[in-house]
């Protein structure tokens, strides 16, 4: 059956958006090859209907950039991410949320492909843009800081990585929203401490998370933190603690 149905009253833009929604759903399910087909179908549909100025046209390019990065097809990821950035600059301006998201995506892509100078430049521009849009106490600002910390860890600038992560953690804890971000950022900090041999600092982070998550019923992250503590205690040679965790 036709996924879009036979609703002839739908606008061209809505039909294109339906295809994009299907592609994004497939991406979320990690059915990447099928998602690729649908994203490309959406791209062709927007172009065929002369909808290149529609806000979701740039989103197709941005989504394709993320998809191809996930698949390790970095040349295509760079092409589509760059297209999204350019389109958003022209249609939405440099002080738009979508443009800031594209800057962050480019920074992450260049970090993953070891183009560290370009990555740092894009992260700095993303931080500046997000600060103008949301301020330094916003979750969006914390997300960019977290991503930038991963870059600094990769290139051995550990103190800067810890500083960025600590600031990001303070922001999301103050906001007390998005548990996923809180757990993710603090887990990144603990892992950074583990990788640099600061095991007692890592333990302190994990124990804080354990205490925080233990009181939340059916929390999906609690088991992961317990497992991380077990692995850490192996590394610390505290074998009497490992099995229970």
Coordinates of C-alpha atoms in Angstrom, one line a residue:
X1 CA 0.0 0.0 0.0
X2 CA 1.1 3.6 -0.5
X3 CA 2.6 4.9 2.7
X4 CA 1.2 8.4 1.9
X5 CA -2.2 7.1 1.2
X6 CA -4.4 8.5 -1.5
X7 CA -5.1 11.9 0.1
X8 CA -5.0 14.2 -2.9
X9 CA -5.8 17.2 -0.6
X10 CA -2.4 17.0 1.0
X11 CA 0.0 19.8 0.0
X12 CA 3.2 19.0 -1.7
X13 CA 5.1 20.2 1.4
X14 CA 3.1 17.8 3.6
X15 CA 3.7 14.8 1.3
X16 CA 7.4 15.6 1.4
X17 CA 7.3 15.9 5.2
X18 CA 5.6 12.5 5.4
X19 CA 8.5 10.9 3.6
X20 CA 11.0 12.7 5.9
X21 CA 9.1 11.5 9.0
X22 CA 9.3 7.9 7.7
X23 CA 13.0 8.2 7.1
X24 CA 13.6 9.6 10.6
X25 CA 11.6 6.8 12.1
X26 CA 13.7 4.3 10.3
X27 CA 16.9 6.0 11.4
X28 CA 15.7 5.9 15.0
X29 CA 15.2 2.2 14.6
X30 CA 18.8 1.9 13.3
X31 CA 17.5 0.6 9.9
X32 CA 20.1 2.6 8.2
X33 CA 19.9 1.3 4.6
X34 CA 16.2 1.7 4.5
X35 CA 16.5 5.2 6.1
X36 CA 19.0 6.2 3.4
X37 CA 16.5 5.2 0.7
X38 CA 13.7 7.3 2.4
X39 CA 15.9 10.3 3.0
X40 CA 17.0 10.3 -0.6
X41 CA 13.4 10.0 -1.7
X42 CA 12.5 13.0 0.5
X43 CA 15.4 15.0 -1.0
X44 CA 14.2 14.2 -4.5
X45 CA 10.6 15.1 -3.6
X46 CA 11.5 18.5 -2.1
X47 CA 13.6 19.3 -5.2
X48 CA 10.9 18.0 -7.7
X49 CA 8.3 20.2 -6.0
X50 CA 10.6 23.2 -6.0
X51 CA 10.6 23.4 -2.2
X52 CA 14.2 24.1 -1.6
X53 CA 13.3 27.1 0.5
X54 CA 11.2 24.9 2.8
X55 CA 12.7 24.7 6.3
X56 CA 12.6 20.9 6.1
X57 CA 14.7 20.7 2.9
X58 CA 17.8 21.6 4.9
X59 CA 16.7 19.1 7.6
X60 CA 16.9 16.3 5.0
X61 CA 20.5 17.3 4.2
X62 CA 21.3 17.5 8.0
X63 CA 19.8 14.1 8.7
X64 CA 21.6 12.6 5.8
X65 CA 24.8 14.0 7.2
X66 CA 24.2 12.3 10.5
X67 CA 23.2 9.1 8.9
X68 CA 26.3 8.9 6.7
X69 CA 28.5 9.7 9.7
X70 CA 26.9 6.9 11.6
X71 CA 27.5 4.6 8.7
X72 CA 31.2 5.7 8.4
X73 CA 30.6 7.2 4.9
X74 CA 32.4 10.5 5.8
X75 CA 32.7 12.1 2.4
X76 CA 28.9 11.9 1.9
X77 CA 28.4 13.0 5.5
X78 CA 30.6 16.1 4.9
X79 CA 28.8 17.0 1.7
X80 CA 25.3 16.8 3.2
X81 CA 26.2 18.5 6.5
X82 CA 27.9 21.3 4.5
X83 CA 24.8 21.7 2.3
X84 CA 22.6 21.9 5.4
X85 CA 24.9 24.5 6.9
X86 CA 24.9 26.6 3.8
X87 CA 21.2 26.5 3.2
X88 CA 20.4 27.4 6.8
X89 CA 22.8 30.3 6.7
X90 CA 21.1 31.6 3.6
X91 CA 17.5 31.0 4.6
X92 CA 17.4 31.2 8.4
X93 CA 20.5 33.2 9.2
X94 CA 23.6 32.7 11.4
X95 CA 21.6 33.4 14.6
X96 CA 19.1 30.5 14.1
X97 CA 18.9 27.4 16.2
X98 CA 19.1 25.2 13.0
X99 CA 22.3 27.0 12.0
X100 CA 23.8 26.4 15.4
X101 CA 22.9 22.7 15.2
X102 CA 24.6 22.4 11.8
X103 CA 27.8 24.1 13.3
X104 CA 27.8 21.4 16.0
X105 CA 27.2 18.6 13.5
X106 CA 30.2 19.8 11.4
X107 CA 32.4 20.1 14.5
X108 CA 31.5 16.5 15.6
X109 CA 32.1 15.2 12.0
X110 CA 35.5 16.8 11.8
X111 CA 36.4 15.5 15.2
X112 CA 35.4 12.0 14.2
X113 CA 37.6 12.3 11.0
X114 CA 40.6 13.7 12.9
X115 CA 40.4 17.2 11.4
X116 CA 40.9 18.7 14.8
X117 CA 41.6 22.3 13.9
X118 CA 38.4 22.6 11.8
X119 CA 36.5 20.8 14.6
X120 CA 37.6 23.3 17.2
X121 CA 36.8 26.2 15.0
X122 CA 33.2 25.0 14.4
X123 CA 32.7 24.2 18.1
X124 CA 33.8 27.7 19.0
X125 CA 31.4 29.2 16.5
X126 CA 28.6 26.9 17.7
X127 CA 29.2 28.0 21.3
X128 CA 29.1 31.6 20.3
X129 CA 25.9 31.2 18.4
X130 CA 24.2 29.2 21.1
X131 CA 25.2 31.7 23.7
X132 CA 23.5 34.5 21.7
X133 CA 20.4 32.4 21.2
X134 CA 20.0 30.8 24.6
X135 CA 22.6 32.1 27.0
X136 CA 25.3 30.2 28.9
X137 CA 22.8 28.5 31.3
X138 CA 20.9 26.6 28.6
X139 CA 20.8 22.9 27.9
X140 CA 21.8 23.6 24.3
X141 CA 25.0 25.3 25.5
X142 CA 25.8 22.3 27.7
X143 CA 25.4 19.9 24.8
X144 CA 28.0 21.8 22.7
X145 CA 30.3 21.9 25.7
X146 CA 30.0 18.2 26.2
X147 CA 30.8 17.5 22.6
X148 CA 33.7 19.9 22.6
X149 CA 35.1 18.1 25.7
X150 CA 35.3 14.9 23.7
X151 CA 37.4 16.7 21.1
X152 CA 39.8 18.0 23.8
X153 CA 40.0 14.5 25.3
X154 CA 40.9 13.0 21.9
X155 CA 43.7 15.5 21.4
X156 CA 45.1 15.1 24.9
X157 CA 44.0 18.5 26.3
X158 CA 42.6 16.7 29.4
X159 CA 42.3 19.7 31.7
X160 CA 40.2 21.6 29.1
X161 CA 38.1 18.5 28.5
X162 CA 37.4 18.2 32.3
X163 CA 36.6 21.9 32.5
X164 CA 34.1 21.9 29.6
X165 CA 32.4 18.7 31.0
X166 CA 32.2 20.1 34.5
X167 CA 30.6 23.3 33.3
X168 CA 28.1 21.2 31.2
X169 CA 27.3 19.1 34.2
X170 CA 26.7 22.1 36.4
X171 CA 24.3 23.6 33.8
X172 CA 22.1 20.5 33.4
X173 CA 22.1 19.8 37.2
X174 CA 20.9 23.4 37.8
X175 CA 18.2 23.0 35.2
X176 CA 17.3 19.5 36.5
X177 CA 15.9 18.5 33.2
X178 CA 16.7 15.7 30.7
X179 CA 18.1 12.9 32.9
X180 CA 19.7 11.4 29.8
X181 CA 22.0 14.4 29.5
X182 CA 22.8 14.4 33.2
X183 CA 23.8 10.7 33.2
X184 CA 25.6 11.0 29.8
X185 CA 27.7 14.0 30.8
X186 CA 28.7 12.6 34.2
X187 CA 29.5 9.2 32.7
X188 CA 31.7 10.9 30.1
X189 CA 33.5 12.6 33.0
X190 CA 34.0 9.4 34.9
X191 CA 35.3 7.7 31.7
X192 CA 37.7 10.5 31.2
X193 CA 39.0 10.1 34.7
X194 CA 39.4 6.4 34.2
X195 CA 41.3 6.8 31.0
X196 CA 43.7 9.2 32.7
X197 CA 44.2 7.0 35.8
X198 CA 42.2 9.2 38.1
X199 CA 40.3 6.2 39.5
X200 CA 39.1 7.7 42.8
X201 CA 37.7 10.7 41.0
X202 CA 35.9 8.3 38.6
X203 CA 34.5 6.4 41.6
X204 CA 33.2 9.5 43.2
X205 CA 31.3 10.5 40.0
X206 CA 29.8 7.0 39.6
X207 CA 28.8 6.8 43.3
X208 CA 27.0 10.2 43.0
X209 CA 25.1 8.8 39.9
X210 CA 24.3 5.6 41.8
X211 CA 22.8 7.6 44.7
X212 CA 20.8 9.8 42.3
X213 CA 19.4 7.1 40.1
X214 CA 18.7 4.5 42.9
X215 CA 15.6 6.5 44.1
X216 CA 14.1 6.7 40.6
X217 CA 11.7 3.8 39.9
X218 CA 12.5 1.6 36.9
X219 CA 15.3 3.8 35.8
X220 CA 16.9 2.5 32.6
X221 CA 20.3 4.0 33.4
X222 CA 20.7 2.6 36.9
X223 CA 21.9 -0.9 35.7
X224 CA 24.5 0.7 33.5
X225 CA 26.0 2.7 36.3
X226 CA 26.2 -0.4 38.5
X227 CA 28.0 -2.2 35.7
X228 CA 30.4 0.7 35.3
X229 CA 31.2 0.6 39.0
X230 CA 31.8 -3.1 38.8
X231 CA 34.3 -2.6 35.9
X232 CA 35.9 0.3 37.7
X233 CA 36.5 -1.8 40.8
X234 CA 38.2 -4.4 38.6
X235 CA 40.5 -1.7 37.4
X236 CA 41.1 -0.5 41.0
X237 CA 41.8 -4.2 42.1
X238 CA 38.9 -4.0 44.6
X239 CA 37.7 -7.4 43.7
X240 CA 35.6 -7.8 46.9
X241 CA 33.2 -5.1 45.5
X242 CA 32.9 -6.3 41.9
X243 CA 30.5 -9.2 42.0
X244 CA 27.7 -7.3 44.0
X245 CA 27.8 -4.4 41.5

